[in-house]
Coordinates of C-alpha atoms in Angstrom, one line a residue:
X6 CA 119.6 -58.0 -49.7
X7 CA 120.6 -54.9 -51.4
X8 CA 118.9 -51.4 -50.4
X9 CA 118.5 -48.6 -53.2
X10 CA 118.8 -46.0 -51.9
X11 CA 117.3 -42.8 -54.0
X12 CA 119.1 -39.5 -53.8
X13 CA 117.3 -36.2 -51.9
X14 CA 117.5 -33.2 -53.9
X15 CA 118.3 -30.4 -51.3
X16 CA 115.4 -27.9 -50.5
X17 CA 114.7 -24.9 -52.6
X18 CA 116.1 -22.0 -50.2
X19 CA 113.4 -19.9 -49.5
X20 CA 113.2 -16.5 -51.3
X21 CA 114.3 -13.4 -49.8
X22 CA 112.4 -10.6 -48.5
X23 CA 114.0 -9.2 -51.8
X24 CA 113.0 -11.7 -53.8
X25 CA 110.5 -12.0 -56.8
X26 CA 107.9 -13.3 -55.0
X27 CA 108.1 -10.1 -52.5
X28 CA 106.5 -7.8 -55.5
X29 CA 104.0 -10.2 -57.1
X30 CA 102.3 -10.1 -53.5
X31 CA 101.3 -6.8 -54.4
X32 CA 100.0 -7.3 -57.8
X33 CA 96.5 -7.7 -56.8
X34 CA 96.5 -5.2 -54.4
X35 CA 97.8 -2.7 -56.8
X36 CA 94.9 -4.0 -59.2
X37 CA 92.1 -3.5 -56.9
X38 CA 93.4 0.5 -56.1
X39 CA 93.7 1.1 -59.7
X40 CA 90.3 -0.7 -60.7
X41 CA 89.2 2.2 -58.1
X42 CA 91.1 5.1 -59.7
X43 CA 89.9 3.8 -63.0
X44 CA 85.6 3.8 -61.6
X45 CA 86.8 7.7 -60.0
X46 CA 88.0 8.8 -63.4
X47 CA 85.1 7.5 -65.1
X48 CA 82.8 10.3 -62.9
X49 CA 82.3 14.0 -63.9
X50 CA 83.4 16.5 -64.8
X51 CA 85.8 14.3 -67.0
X52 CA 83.9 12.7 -69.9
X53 CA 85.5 9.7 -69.8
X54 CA 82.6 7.7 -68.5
X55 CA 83.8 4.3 -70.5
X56 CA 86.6 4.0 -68.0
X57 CA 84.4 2.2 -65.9
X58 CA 84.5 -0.8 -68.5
X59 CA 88.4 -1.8 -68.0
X60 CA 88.0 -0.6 -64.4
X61 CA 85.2 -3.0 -63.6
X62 CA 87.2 -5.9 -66.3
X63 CA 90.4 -5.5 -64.2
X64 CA 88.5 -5.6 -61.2
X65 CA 86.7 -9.2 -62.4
X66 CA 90.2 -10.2 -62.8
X67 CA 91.9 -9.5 -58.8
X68 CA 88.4 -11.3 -57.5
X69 CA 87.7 -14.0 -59.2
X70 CA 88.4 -16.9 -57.4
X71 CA 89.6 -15.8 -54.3
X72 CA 88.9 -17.0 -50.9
X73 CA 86.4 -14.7 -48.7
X74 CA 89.2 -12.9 -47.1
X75 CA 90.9 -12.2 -50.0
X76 CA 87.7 -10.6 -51.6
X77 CA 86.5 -8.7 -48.7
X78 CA 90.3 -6.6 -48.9
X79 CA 90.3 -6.5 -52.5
X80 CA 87.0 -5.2 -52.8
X81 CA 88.1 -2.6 -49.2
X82 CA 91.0 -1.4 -51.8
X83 CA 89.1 -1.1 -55.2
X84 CA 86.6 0.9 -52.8
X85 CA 89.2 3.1 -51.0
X86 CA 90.8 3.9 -54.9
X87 CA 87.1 4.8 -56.4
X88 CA 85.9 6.9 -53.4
X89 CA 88.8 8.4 -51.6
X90 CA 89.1 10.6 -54.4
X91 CA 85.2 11.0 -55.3
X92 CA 84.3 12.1 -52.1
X93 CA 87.4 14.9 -51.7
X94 CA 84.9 17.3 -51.2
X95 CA 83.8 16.3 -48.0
X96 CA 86.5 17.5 -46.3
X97 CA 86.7 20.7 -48.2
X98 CA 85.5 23.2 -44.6
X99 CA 85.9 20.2 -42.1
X100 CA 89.3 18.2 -42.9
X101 CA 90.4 14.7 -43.8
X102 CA 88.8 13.1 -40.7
X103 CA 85.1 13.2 -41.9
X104 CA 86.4 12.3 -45.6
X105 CA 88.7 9.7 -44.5
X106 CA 86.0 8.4 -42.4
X107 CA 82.8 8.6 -44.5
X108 CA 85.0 6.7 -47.6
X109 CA 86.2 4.0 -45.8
X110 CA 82.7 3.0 -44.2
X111 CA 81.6 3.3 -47.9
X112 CA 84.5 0.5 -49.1
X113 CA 83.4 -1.7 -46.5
X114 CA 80.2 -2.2 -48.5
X115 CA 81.9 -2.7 -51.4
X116 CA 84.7 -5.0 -49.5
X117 CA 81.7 -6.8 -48.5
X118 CA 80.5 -6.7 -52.4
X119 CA 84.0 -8.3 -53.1
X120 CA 83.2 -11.4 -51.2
X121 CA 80.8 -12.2 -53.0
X122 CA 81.9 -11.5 -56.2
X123 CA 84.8 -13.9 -55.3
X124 CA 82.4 -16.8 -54.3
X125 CA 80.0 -16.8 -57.4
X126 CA 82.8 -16.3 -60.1
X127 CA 83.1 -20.3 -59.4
X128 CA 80.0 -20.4 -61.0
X129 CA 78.7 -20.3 -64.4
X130 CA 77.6 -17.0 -66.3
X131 CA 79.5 -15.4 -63.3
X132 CA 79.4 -11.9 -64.9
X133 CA 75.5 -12.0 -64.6
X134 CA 75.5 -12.9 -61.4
X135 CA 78.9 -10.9 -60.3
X136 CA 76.8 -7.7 -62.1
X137 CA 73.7 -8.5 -59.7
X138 CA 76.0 -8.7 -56.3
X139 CA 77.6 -5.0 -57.0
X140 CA 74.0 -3.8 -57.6
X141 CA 73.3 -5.7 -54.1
X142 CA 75.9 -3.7 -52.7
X143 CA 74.8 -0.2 -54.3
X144 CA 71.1 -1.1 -52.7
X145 CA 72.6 -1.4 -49.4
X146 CA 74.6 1.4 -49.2
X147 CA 71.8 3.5 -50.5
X148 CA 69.3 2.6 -47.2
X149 CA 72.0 2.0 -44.4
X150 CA 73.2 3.5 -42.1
X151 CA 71.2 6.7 -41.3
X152 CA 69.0 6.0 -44.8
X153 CA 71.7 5.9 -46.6
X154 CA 74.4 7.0 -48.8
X155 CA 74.0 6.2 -52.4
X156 CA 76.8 9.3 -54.3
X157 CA 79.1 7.0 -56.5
X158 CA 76.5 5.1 -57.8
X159 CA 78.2 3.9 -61.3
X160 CA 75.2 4.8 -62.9
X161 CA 75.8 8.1 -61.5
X162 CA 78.9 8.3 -63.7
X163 CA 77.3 7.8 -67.1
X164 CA 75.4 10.9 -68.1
X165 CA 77.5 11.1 -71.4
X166 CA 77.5 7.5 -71.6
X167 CA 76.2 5.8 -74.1
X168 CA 74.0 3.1 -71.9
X169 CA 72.2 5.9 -70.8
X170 CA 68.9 5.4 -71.9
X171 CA 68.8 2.0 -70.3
X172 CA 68.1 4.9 -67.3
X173 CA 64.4 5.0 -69.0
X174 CA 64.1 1.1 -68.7
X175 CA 64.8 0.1 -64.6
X176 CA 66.2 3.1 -63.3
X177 CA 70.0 3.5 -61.6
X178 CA 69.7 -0.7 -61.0
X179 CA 69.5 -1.9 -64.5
X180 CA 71.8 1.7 -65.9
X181 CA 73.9 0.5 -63.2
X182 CA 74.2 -3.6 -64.0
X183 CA 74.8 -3.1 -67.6
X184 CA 78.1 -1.1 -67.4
X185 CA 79.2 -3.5 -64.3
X186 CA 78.1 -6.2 -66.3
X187 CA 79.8 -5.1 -69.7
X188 CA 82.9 -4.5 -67.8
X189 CA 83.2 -7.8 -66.5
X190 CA 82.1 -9.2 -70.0
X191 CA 84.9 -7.9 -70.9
X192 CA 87.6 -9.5 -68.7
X193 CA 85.9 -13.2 -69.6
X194 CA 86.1 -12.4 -73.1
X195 CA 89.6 -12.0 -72.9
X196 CA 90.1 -15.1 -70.6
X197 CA 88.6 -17.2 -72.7
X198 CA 90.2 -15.8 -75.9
X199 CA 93.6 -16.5 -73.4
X200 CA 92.3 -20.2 -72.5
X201 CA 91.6 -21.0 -76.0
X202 CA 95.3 -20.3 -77.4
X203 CA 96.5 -22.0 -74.1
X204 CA 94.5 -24.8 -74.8
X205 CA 95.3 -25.1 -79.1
X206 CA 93.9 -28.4 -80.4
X207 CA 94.5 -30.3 -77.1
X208 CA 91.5 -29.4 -74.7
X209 CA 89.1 -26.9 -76.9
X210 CA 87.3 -24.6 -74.2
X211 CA 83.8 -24.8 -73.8
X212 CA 81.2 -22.9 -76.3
X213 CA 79.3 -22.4 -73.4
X214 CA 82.0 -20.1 -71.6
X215 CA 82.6 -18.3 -75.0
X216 CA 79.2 -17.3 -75.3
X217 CA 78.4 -16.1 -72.0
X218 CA 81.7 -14.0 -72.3
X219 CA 80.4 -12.8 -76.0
X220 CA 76.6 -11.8 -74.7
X221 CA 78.0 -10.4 -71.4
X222 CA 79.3 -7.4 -73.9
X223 CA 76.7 -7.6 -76.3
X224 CA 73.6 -7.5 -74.7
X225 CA 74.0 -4.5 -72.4
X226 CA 75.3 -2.6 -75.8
X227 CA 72.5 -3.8 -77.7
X228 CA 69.9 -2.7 -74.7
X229 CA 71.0 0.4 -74.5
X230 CA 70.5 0.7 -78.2
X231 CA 67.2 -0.6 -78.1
X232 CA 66.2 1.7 -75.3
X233 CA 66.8 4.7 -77.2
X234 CA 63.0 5.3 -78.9
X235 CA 62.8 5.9 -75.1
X236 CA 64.6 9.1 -74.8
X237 CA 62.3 11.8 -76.0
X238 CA 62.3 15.2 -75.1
X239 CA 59.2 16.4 -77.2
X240 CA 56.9 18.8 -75.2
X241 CA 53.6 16.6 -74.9
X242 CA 51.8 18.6 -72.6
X243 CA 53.7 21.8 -74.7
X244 CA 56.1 24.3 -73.0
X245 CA 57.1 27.0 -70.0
X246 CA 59.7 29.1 -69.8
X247 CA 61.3 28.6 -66.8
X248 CA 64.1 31.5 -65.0
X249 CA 66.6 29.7 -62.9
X250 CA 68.8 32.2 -60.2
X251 CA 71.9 32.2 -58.7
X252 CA 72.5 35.0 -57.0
X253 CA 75.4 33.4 -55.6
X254 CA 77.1 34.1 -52.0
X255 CA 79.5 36.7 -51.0
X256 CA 82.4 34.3 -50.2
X257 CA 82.9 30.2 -50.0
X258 CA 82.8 28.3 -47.3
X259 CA 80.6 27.0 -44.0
X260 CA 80.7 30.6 -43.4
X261 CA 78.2 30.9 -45.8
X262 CA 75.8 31.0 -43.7
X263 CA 76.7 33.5 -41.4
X264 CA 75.8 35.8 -44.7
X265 CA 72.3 34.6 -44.4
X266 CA 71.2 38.5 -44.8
X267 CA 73.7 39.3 -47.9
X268 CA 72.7 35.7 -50.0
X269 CA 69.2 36.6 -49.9
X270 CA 69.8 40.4 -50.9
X271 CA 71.8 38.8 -54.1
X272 CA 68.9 36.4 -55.0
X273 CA 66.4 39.1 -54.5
X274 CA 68.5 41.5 -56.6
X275 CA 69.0 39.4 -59.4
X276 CA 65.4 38.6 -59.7
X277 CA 64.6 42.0 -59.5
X278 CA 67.5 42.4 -62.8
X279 CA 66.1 39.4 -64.7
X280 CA 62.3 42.4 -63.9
X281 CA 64.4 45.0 -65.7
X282 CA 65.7 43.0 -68.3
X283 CA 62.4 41.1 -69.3
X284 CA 60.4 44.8 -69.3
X285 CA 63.5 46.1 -71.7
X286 CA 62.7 43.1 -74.5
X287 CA 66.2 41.1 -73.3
X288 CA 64.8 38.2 -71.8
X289 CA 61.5 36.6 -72.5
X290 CA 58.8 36.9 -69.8
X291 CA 58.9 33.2 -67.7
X292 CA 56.2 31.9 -66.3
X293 CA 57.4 31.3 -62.9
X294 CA 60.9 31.4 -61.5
X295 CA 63.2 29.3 -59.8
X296 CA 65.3 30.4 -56.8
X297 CA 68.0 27.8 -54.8
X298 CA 68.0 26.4 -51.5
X299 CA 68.9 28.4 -49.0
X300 CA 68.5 31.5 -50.9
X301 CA 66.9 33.1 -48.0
X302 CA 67.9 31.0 -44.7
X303 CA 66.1 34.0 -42.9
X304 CA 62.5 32.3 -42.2
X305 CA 60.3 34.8 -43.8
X306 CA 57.6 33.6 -41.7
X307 CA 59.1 35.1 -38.6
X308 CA 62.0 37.5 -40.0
X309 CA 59.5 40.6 -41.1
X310 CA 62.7 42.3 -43.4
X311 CA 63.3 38.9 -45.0
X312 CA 60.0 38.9 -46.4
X313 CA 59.6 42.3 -47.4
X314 CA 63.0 41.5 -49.2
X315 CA 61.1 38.4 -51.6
X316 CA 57.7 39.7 -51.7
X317 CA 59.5 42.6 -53.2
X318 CA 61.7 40.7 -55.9
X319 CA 58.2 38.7 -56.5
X320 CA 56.5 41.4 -57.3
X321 CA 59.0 42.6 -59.1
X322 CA 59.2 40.2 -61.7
X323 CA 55.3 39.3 -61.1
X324 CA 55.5 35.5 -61.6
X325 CA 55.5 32.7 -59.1
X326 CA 58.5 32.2 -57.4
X327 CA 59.9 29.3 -55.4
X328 CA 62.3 30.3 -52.7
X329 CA 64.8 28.3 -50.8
X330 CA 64.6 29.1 -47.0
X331 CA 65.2 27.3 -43.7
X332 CA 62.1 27.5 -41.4
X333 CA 62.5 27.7 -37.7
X334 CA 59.3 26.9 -36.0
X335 CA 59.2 28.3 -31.4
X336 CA 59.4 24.5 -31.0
X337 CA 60.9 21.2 -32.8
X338 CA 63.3 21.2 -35.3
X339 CA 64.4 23.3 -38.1
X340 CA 62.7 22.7 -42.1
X341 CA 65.0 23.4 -45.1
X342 CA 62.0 24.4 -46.9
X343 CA 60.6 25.1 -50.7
X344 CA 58.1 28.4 -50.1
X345 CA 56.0 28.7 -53.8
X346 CA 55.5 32.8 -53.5
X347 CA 52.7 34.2 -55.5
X348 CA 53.4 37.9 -56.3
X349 CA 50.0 38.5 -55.5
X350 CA 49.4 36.6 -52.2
X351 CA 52.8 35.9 -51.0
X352 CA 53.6 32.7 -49.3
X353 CA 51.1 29.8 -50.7
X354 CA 52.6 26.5 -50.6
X355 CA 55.9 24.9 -48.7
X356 CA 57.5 21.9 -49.1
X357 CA 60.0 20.1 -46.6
X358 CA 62.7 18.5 -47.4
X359 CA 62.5 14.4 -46.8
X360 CA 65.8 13.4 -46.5
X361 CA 67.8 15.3 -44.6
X362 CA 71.2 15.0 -44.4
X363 CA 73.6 13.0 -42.0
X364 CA 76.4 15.1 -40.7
X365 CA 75.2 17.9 -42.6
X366 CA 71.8 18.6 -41.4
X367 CA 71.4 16.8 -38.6
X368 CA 73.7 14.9 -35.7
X369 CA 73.5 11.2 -35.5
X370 CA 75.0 10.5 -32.0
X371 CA 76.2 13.9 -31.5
X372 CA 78.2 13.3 -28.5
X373 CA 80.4 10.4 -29.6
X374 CA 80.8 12.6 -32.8
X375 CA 82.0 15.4 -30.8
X376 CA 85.5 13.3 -29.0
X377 CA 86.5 12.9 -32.9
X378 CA 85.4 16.3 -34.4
X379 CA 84.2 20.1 -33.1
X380 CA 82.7 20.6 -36.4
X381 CA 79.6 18.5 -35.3
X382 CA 78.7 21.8 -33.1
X383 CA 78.4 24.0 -36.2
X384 CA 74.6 22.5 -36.9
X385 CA 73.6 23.6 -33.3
X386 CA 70.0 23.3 -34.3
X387 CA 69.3 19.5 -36.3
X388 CA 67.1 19.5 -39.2
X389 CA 63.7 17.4 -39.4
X390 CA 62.4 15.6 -42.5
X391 CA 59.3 16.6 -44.1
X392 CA 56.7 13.9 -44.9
X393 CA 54.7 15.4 -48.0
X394 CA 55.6 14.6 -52.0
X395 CA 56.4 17.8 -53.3
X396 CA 54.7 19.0 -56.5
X397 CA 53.7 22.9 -57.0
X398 CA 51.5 24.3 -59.6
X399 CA 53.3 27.0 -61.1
X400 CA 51.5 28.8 -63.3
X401 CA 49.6 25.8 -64.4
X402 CA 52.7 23.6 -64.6
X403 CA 53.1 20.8 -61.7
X404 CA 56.8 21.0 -61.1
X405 CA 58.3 17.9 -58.7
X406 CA 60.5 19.2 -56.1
X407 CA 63.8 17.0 -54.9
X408 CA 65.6 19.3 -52.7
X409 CA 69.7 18.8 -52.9
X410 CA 70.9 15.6 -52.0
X411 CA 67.7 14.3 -52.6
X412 CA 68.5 13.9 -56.3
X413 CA 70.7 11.5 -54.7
X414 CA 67.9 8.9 -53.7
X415 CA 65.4 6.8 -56.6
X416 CA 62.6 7.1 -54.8
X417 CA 62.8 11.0 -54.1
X418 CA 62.7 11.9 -57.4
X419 CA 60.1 9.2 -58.8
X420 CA 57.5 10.0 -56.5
X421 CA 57.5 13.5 -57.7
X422 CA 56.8 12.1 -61.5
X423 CA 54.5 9.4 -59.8
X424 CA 52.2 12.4 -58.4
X425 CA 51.9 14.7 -61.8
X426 CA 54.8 16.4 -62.2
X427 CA 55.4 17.6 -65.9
X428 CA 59.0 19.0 -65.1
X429 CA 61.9 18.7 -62.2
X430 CA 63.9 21.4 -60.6
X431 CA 66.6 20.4 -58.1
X432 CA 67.0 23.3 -56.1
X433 CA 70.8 23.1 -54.5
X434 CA 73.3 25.3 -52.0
X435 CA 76.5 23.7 -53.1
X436 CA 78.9 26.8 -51.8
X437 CA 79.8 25.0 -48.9
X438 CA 82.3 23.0 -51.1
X439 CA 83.5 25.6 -53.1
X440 CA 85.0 24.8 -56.6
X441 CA 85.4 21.0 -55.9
X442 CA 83.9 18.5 -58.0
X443 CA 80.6 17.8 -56.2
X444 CA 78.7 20.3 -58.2
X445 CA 79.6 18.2 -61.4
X446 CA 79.0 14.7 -59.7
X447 CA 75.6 16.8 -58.5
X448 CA 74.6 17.9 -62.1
X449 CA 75.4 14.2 -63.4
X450 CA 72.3 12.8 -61.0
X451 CA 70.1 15.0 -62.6
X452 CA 70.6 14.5 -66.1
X453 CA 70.5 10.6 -65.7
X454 CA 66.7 11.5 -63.8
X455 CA 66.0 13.6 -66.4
X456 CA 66.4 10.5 -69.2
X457 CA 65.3 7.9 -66.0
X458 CA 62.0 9.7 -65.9
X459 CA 61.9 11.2 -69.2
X460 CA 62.0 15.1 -67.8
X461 CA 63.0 18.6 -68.2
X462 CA 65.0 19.5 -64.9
X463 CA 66.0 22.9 -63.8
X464 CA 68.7 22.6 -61.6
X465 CA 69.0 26.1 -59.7
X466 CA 72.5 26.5 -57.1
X467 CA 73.1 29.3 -54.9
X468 CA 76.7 29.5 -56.4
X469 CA 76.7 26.8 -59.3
X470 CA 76.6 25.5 -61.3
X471 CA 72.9 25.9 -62.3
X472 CA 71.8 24.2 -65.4
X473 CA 68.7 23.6 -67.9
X474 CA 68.6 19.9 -68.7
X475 CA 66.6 18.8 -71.7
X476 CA 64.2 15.0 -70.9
X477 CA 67.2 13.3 -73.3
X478 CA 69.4 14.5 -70.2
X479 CA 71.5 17.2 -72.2
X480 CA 72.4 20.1 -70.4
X481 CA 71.3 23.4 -72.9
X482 CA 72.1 26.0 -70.7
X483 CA 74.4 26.4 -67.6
X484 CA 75.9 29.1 -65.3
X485 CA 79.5 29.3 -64.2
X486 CA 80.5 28.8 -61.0
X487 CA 80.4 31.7 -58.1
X488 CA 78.5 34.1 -61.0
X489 CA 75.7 35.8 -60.1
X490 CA 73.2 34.7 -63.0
X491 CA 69.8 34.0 -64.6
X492 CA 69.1 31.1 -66.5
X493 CA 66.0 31.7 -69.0
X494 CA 64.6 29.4 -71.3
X495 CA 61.4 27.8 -72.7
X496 CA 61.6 23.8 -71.4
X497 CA 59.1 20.9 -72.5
X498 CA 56.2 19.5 -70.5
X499 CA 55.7 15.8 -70.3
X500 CA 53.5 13.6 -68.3
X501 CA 53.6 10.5 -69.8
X502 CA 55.5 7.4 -67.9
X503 CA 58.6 5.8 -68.9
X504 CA 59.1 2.3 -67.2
X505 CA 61.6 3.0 -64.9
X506 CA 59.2 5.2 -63.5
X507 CA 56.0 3.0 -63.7
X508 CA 58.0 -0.8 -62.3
X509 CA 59.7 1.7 -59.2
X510 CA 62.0 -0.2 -57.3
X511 CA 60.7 -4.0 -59.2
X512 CA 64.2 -3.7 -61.3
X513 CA 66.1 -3.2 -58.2
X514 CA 64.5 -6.1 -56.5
X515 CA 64.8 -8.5 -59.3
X516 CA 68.6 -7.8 -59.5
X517 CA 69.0 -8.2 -55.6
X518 CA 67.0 -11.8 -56.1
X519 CA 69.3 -12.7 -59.0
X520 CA 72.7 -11.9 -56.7
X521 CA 71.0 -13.6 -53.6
X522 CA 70.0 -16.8 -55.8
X523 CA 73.8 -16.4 -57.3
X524 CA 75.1 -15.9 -53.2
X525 CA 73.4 -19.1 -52.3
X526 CA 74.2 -21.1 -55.2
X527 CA 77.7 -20.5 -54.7
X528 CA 77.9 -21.1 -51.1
X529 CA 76.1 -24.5 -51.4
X530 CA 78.6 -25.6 -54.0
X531 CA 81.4 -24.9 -51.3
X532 CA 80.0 -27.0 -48.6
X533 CA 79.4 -30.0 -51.2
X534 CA 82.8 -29.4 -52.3
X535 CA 84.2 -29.2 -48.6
X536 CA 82.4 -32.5 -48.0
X537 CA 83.9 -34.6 -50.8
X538 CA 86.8 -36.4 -49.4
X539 CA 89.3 -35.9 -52.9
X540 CA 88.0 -31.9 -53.3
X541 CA 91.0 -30.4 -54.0
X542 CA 92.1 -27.5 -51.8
X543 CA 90.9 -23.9 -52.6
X544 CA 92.8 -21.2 -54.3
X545 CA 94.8 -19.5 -51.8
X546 CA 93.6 -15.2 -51.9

């Protein structure tokens, strides 16, 4: 009996740390951080909002397919590369610890957003339903923890963009989901285009793939064209003119408010200018005028100089006036609080500020803050949210008030439209982070409300940059930064309702139902597929 025996070709030595499988480890990684950069670049003050589209495309590419892990520290990556940099100017007074800190619980959202991206790109139309999950995460980052933190909303990012005016259809959501979806439109249309020469004539891919890849790209462009009869900035209910001031503050910094006395002499003093001017013929009389947040942190209500010092400037220019101020009642905590100041009965009307912010205005667990940072003892006194829309009537014009960071949050800004306002201001202190970026991620949130609810808004900053922003969200007039200034100019009145404005927060919840549906789909496929005995194993991440 002869025995063949068949030769054993000696192992393949493994590769060395040196090796070429050593760098190709990283080639994901590397893809996630620069899908990141790409989404940063894409936000003011550089115009180049339609980065967002390869940044989102190569993003679609380092998640699709991987295993859970591999898509929770993608998506960690992608969101350490997009918001490291965006939110620099958090650390501008206090240091790299809060920054550091306050990005990287940000990524884990969007890690979190990378799992599931992985799991339903299995699936088909997986750009839909990959769209829907990042609008999932955006929802969730906006409402938790401590209410929320929604700055670096893409939508946020596309003021010069040219799916803007989907803004006046469902809000940030739907703004939001086209460009995500368009982005990763564009990644399938390249893998199929890359499948079908692999293919050739031997296996033809499906028609089905190739048009979900073609519409992915095509309907979000052809939406946003569709949704422009909805950007209008025609004065329905006619005009006012409107005087925005920035006094600004004597130098930058936290320290800024330790100048509460000289920031409210320069707001007071270039009111009292803008009087002059307007009785010489240079400026046009306004109807009522505009003054920042904090433009007078002395309460005027208890500080007897303070309000000398604005019932003068008031009178002075003889219009209604709204004026930042923080109040301190004897008991409770602190208001950063909109006074409306008629010149002929002083203080008439107040409104307080709803959201307050984390870290900023108040302490959320101020003594474990403390081990990691002394800056927590700065706000000595916390901040309390107000409970009250704010509207004014100015002069017979119902302006909505959204107070700073406000303009950061849907609902803040619709409910002022949703109780009669006919124009926005966005009164802001933005010296605290001198000549960083925020300002210009800031102005960006108004001009997509302005087109979202089809409004003028008058955005008026202690130190800049202050701005007039037509209902089309084009910015007509602006103020440099730390320049004392008055903005002048006659704005339209509107009061009728786009949809964004009239579905509220429906878009948003359809979107979330879509990536939930998508979520669940996926992960019953994975247990049917772990079940069947021949499933072949899953893609290593």
């Amino acid at each position: 009996m002869s025995t063949t025996i068949t030769p054993v070709e000696p192992a393949e030595p493994a590769p060395a740390p040196g090796g070429r499988r050593w760098p190709r480890r990283f080639v994901r990684p590397g893809a996630a951080v620069l899908s990141g950069l790409l989404l940063f670049a894409s936000f003011p003050p550089r115009p180049l909002w339609w980065l967002a589209l390869p940044g989102f495309a190569l993003l679609g590419w380092t998640l699709r397919e991987r295993r859970p892990r591999a898509g929770f520290g993608l998506g960690f990556l992608a969101g350490l590369g997009f918001l490291l940099p965006l939110l620099k100017w958090t650390g501008e007074e206090v240091g790299p610890l809060p920054w550091v800190a306050l990005a990287a619980v940000s990524a884990v959202f969007i890690g979190a957003v990378g799992v599931g991206i992985a799991a339903v790109s299995r699936l088909p139309a997986w750009p839909v339903l990959a769209a829907a999950v990042w609008i999932l995460g955006e929802a969730a980052r906006a409402r938790v923890p401590f209410g929320g933190f929604p700055w670096g909303k893409i939508a946020f990012g596309q003021a010069d963009g040219v799916f803007l005016p989907l803004a006046a259809v469902g809000g940030t959501p739907v703004l939001g989901f086209a460009v995500v979806l368009c982005g990763f439109g564009l990644y399938e249309v390249v893998r199929q285009v890359l499948a079908r020469r692999a293919a050739g004539s031997v296996r033809p891919v499906p028609r089905a793939a190739v048009a979900v890849a073609a519409l992915s790209v095509l309907v979000p462009v052809a939406g946003a064209l569709a949704a422009l009869p909805l950007v209008d900035d025609s004065a329905e209910d006619g005009t006012a003119t409107v005087a925005a001031i920035q006094g600004n503050v004597p130098r930058l910094g936290l320290d800024f408010n330790a100048q509460r006395r000289a920031v409210l002499d320069n707001h007071a003093k270039r009111t009292e200018q803008l009087a002059a001017d307007v009785k010489a013929g240079k400026e046009p009389r306004p109807d009522f005028v505009l003054w920042p947040e904090n433009s007078s942190d002395l309460d005027p209500f208890r500080n007897g100089d303070a309000r000398l010092v604005i019932d003068d400037a008031v009178k002075a220019i003889g219009v209604p006036t709204v004026v930042g101020s923080v109040l301190s009642p004897d008991t409770g905590k602190l208001r950063n609080s909109l006074i409306e100041w008629d010149p002929d009965k002083g203080p008439v009307a107040t409104y307080d500020k709803r959201h307050v912010q984390p870290f900023g205005e108040y302490i959320p667990m101020r003594s474990f803050v403390r081990i990691f940072s002394s800056d927590v003892d700065r706000v000595r006194r916390d901040f309390g949210p107000g409970d009250k829309v704010g509207v004014f009537d100015l002069a017979g014009t119902k302006v909505g008030l959204a107070t700073c960071y406000e303009a950061a949050f849907d609902w803040a800004v619709r409910d002022t439209v949703t109780h009669g306002a006919q124009m926005i201001t966005v009164p802001s202190n933005n010296a605290t982070f001198g000549r960083t970026e925020m300002t210009y991620q800031q102005l960006a949130m108004s001009r997509v409300r302005a087109v979202e609810h089809s409004r003028a808004v008058v955005v008026p900053v202690t130190s800049g940059v202050s701005a007039m922003i037509m209902p089309d969200g084009k910015v007509v007039d602006e103020t440099k930064m730390f320049t004392p200034d008055a903005l002048v100019r006659e704005m339209p009145l509107r009061s009728s309702q786009t949809p964004a404005t009239r579905m509220g927060t429906l878009p948003e919840v359809l979107l979330v139902a879509v990536a939930i549906s998508g979520l669940g789909w996926a992960g019953t496929r994975a247990v049917r597929a772990r079940r069947r005995p021949d499933a072949a194993p899953a893609e290593a991440g």
